[in-house]
PDB file of C-alpha atoms in Angstrom:
ATOM      1  CA  UNK G  16      94.063 -88.313  15.244  1.00 37.00           C
ATOM      2  CA  UNK G  17      96.590 -90.688  16.787  1.00 44.00           C
ATOM      3  CA  UNK G  18      99.516 -89.561  18.860  1.00 50.00           C
ATOM      4  CA  UNK G  19     102.964 -89.583  17.269  1.00 48.00           C
ATOM      5  CA  UNK G  20     105.341 -92.387  18.166  1.00 58.00           C
ATOM      6  CA  UNK G  21     107.451 -91.773  21.239  1.00 70.00           C
ATOM      7  CA  UNK G  22     110.760 -90.014  20.747  1.00 84.00           C
ATOM      8  CA  UNK G  23     114.130 -91.466  21.728  1.00 89.00           C
ATOM      9  CA  UNK G  24     114.232 -89.580  25.011  1.00 92.00           C
ATOM     10  CA  UNK G  25     110.843 -90.950  26.082  1.00 92.00           C
ATOM     11  CA  UNK G  26     111.851 -94.490  25.106  1.00 94.00           C
ATOM     12  CA  UNK G  27     115.144 -94.289  27.009  1.00 94.00           C
ATOM     13  CA  UNK G  28     113.459 -92.837  30.091  1.00 93.00           C
ATOM     14  CA  UNK G  29     110.865 -95.623  30.066  1.00 94.00           C
ATOM     15  CA  UNK G  30     113.599 -98.238  29.616  1.00 96.00           C
ATOM     16  CA  UNK G  31     115.601 -96.807  32.520  1.00 96.00           C
ATOM     17  CA  UNK G  32     112.523 -96.740  34.762  1.00 94.00           C
ATOM     18  CA  UNK G  33     111.688-100.372  33.990  1.00 95.00           C
ATOM     19  CA  UNK G  34     115.318-101.384  34.570  1.00 95.00           C
ATOM     20  CA  UNK G  35     115.263 -99.625  37.949  1.00 95.00           C
ATOM     21  CA  UNK G  36     111.995-101.314  38.919  1.00 93.00           C
ATOM     22  CA  UNK G  37     113.196-104.751  37.816  1.00 94.00           C
ATOM     23  CA  UNK G  38     117.014-104.805  38.117  1.00 95.00           C
ATOM     24  CA  UNK G  39     117.154-108.492  37.148  1.00 96.00           C
ATOM     25  CA  UNK G  40     116.119-107.578  33.596  1.00 96.00           C
ATOM     26  CA  UNK G  41     118.680-106.792  30.931  1.00 97.00           C
ATOM     27  CA  UNK G  42     118.486-103.402  29.243  1.00 97.00           C
ATOM     28  CA  UNK G  43     117.227-105.153  26.102  1.00 97.00           C
ATOM     29  CA  UNK G  44     114.413-106.810  28.058  1.00 97.00           C
ATOM     30  CA  UNK G  45     113.524-103.482  29.673  1.00 97.00           C
ATOM     31  CA  UNK G  46     113.600-101.881  26.216  1.00 97.00           C
ATOM     32  CA  UNK G  47     111.213-104.473  24.810  1.00 97.00           C
ATOM     33  CA  UNK G  48     108.748-103.745  27.602  1.00 97.00           C
ATOM     34  CA  UNK G  49     109.170 -99.995  27.064  1.00 95.00           C
ATOM     35  CA  UNK G  50     108.654-100.371  23.314  1.00 95.00           C
ATOM     36  CA  UNK G  51     105.494-102.359  23.910  1.00 95.00           C
ATOM     37  CA  UNK G  52     104.219 -99.833  26.438  1.00 93.00           C
ATOM     38  CA  UNK G  53     104.876 -96.908  24.088  1.00 93.00           C
ATOM     39  CA  UNK G  54     103.303 -98.669  21.112  1.00 93.00           C
ATOM     40  CA  UNK G  55     106.566 -98.836  19.168  1.00 94.00           C
ATOM     41  CA  UNK G  56     106.728-102.596  18.603  1.00 95.00           C
ATOM     42  CA  UNK G  57     104.611-105.606  19.557  1.00 95.00           C
ATOM     43  CA  UNK G  58     106.653-108.242  17.767  1.00 97.00           C
ATOM     44  CA  UNK G  59     110.267-109.323  17.690  1.00 97.00           C
ATOM     45  CA  UNK G  60     110.985-108.502  14.029  1.00 97.00           C
ATOM     46  CA  UNK G  61     109.658-104.965  14.295  1.00 96.00           C
ATOM     47  CA  UNK G  62     111.610-104.296  17.481  1.00 97.00           C
ATOM     48  CA  UNK G  63     114.802-105.650  15.904  1.00 97.00           C
ATOM     49  CA  UNK G  64     114.326-103.536  12.782  1.00 96.00           C
ATOM     50  CA  UNK G  65     113.383-100.312  14.587  1.00 94.00           C
ATOM     51  CA  UNK G  66     116.235-100.470  17.085  1.00 94.00           C
ATOM     52  CA  UNK G  67     118.901-102.119  14.937  1.00 95.00           C
ATOM     53  CA  UNK G  68     119.281-105.182  17.139  1.00 96.00           C
ATOM     54  CA  UNK G  69     119.848-108.713  15.856  1.00 97.00           C
ATOM     55  CA  UNK G  70     116.561-110.591  15.706  1.00 97.00           C
ATOM     56  CA  UNK G  71     118.067-113.584  17.533  1.00 97.00           C
ATOM     57  CA  UNK G  72     118.937-111.369  20.513  1.00 98.00           C
ATOM     58  CA  UNK G  73     115.411-109.974  20.606  1.00 98.00           C
ATOM     59  CA  UNK G  74     113.969-113.494  20.459  1.00 97.00           C
ATOM     60  CA  UNK G  75     116.125-114.530  23.429  1.00 97.00           C
ATOM     61  CA  UNK G  76     115.019-111.480  25.388  1.00 98.00           C
ATOM     62  CA  UNK G  77     111.350-112.134  24.590  1.00 97.00           C
ATOM     63  CA  UNK G  78     111.745-115.718  25.818  1.00 96.00           C
ATOM     64  CA  UNK G  79     113.371-114.391  28.997  1.00 96.00           C
ATOM     65  CA  UNK G  80     110.481-111.999  29.582  1.00 96.00           C
ATOM     66  CA  UNK G  81     107.988-114.796  28.954  1.00 96.00           C
ATOM     67  CA  UNK G  82     109.907-116.930  31.450  1.00 94.00           C
ATOM     68  CA  UNK G  83     109.650-114.120  33.995  1.00 93.00           C
ATOM     69  CA  UNK G  84     105.894-114.022  33.237  1.00 95.00           C
ATOM     70  CA  UNK G  85     106.123-110.367  32.120  1.00 96.00           C
ATOM     71  CA  UNK G  86     105.120-111.097  28.514  1.00 96.00           C
ATOM     72  CA  UNK G  87     102.751-113.536  26.891  1.00 96.00           C
ATOM     73  CA  UNK G  88     103.677-114.866  23.461  1.00 96.00           C
ATOM     74  CA  UNK G  89     100.545-114.518  21.333  1.00 96.00           C
ATOM     75  CA  UNK G  90     101.788-115.842  17.969  1.00 97.00           C
ATOM     76  CA  UNK G  91     104.916-117.193  16.337  1.00 95.00           C
ATOM     77  CA  UNK G  92     105.681-117.558  12.631  1.00 95.00           C
ATOM     78  CA  UNK G  93     107.401-120.895  12.106  1.00 93.00           C
ATOM     79  CA  UNK G  94     109.322-119.732   9.053  1.00 94.00           C
ATOM     80  CA  UNK G  95     110.612-116.320  10.145  1.00 93.00           C
ATOM     81  CA  UNK G  96     110.396-116.833  13.927  1.00 95.00           C
ATOM     82  CA  UNK G  97     108.630-113.450  14.200  1.00 96.00           C
ATOM     83  CA  UNK G  98     107.136-113.573  17.671  1.00 97.00           C
ATOM     84  CA  UNK G  99     104.165-111.429  18.612  1.00 98.00           C
ATOM     85  CA  UNK G 100     103.734-110.637  22.265  1.00 97.00           C
ATOM     86  CA  UNK G 101     101.585-108.776  24.773  1.00 97.00           C
ATOM     87  CA  UNK G 102     102.015-107.860  28.407  1.00 95.00           C
ATOM     88  CA  UNK G 103     100.938-110.384  30.969  1.00 95.00           C
ATOM     89  CA  UNK G 104      99.172-109.236  34.149  1.00 94.00           C
ATOM     90  CA  UNK G 105     102.545-109.113  35.926  1.00 92.00           C
ATOM     91  CA  UNK G 106     104.048-107.109  33.060  1.00 93.00           C
ATOM     92  CA  UNK G 107     101.108-104.727  33.069  1.00 93.00           C
ATOM     93  CA  UNK G 108     101.696-104.118  36.775  1.00 90.00           C
ATOM     94  CA  UNK G 109     105.301-103.093  36.034  1.00 90.00           C
ATOM     95  CA  UNK G 110     104.180-100.816  33.213  1.00 90.00           C
ATOM     96  CA  UNK G 111     101.585 -99.037  35.355  1.00 89.00           C
ATOM     97  CA  UNK G 112     104.509 -97.496  37.232  1.00 81.00           C
ATOM     98  CA  UNK G 113     105.435 -95.686  34.016  1.00 77.00           C
ATOM     99  CA  UNK G 114     102.065 -93.944  33.906  1.00 75.00           C
ATOM    100  CA  UNK G 115     102.487 -92.584  37.420  1.00 68.00           C
TER     101      UNK G 115
END
């Protein structure tokens, strides 16, 4: 049996922890990393839909995280711009602090 999706409190705590660890990140960027870590969303469209954020803003944040080498873009749909992503080694190092 799989675990239930994280609740809002868990997501917000993870986002705050990431933001504290990497103060140069926006709260949206920290939220994308938290959502990926918690298994809530691994693509830009899903994150935008789940959290009620404009897809264009999520795409910009994903590009920022890729530029910081915290995410790796794994696929992009040319028509919808849905961008799938995974943590990079540097991003995984940030997320290991959440498990501690």
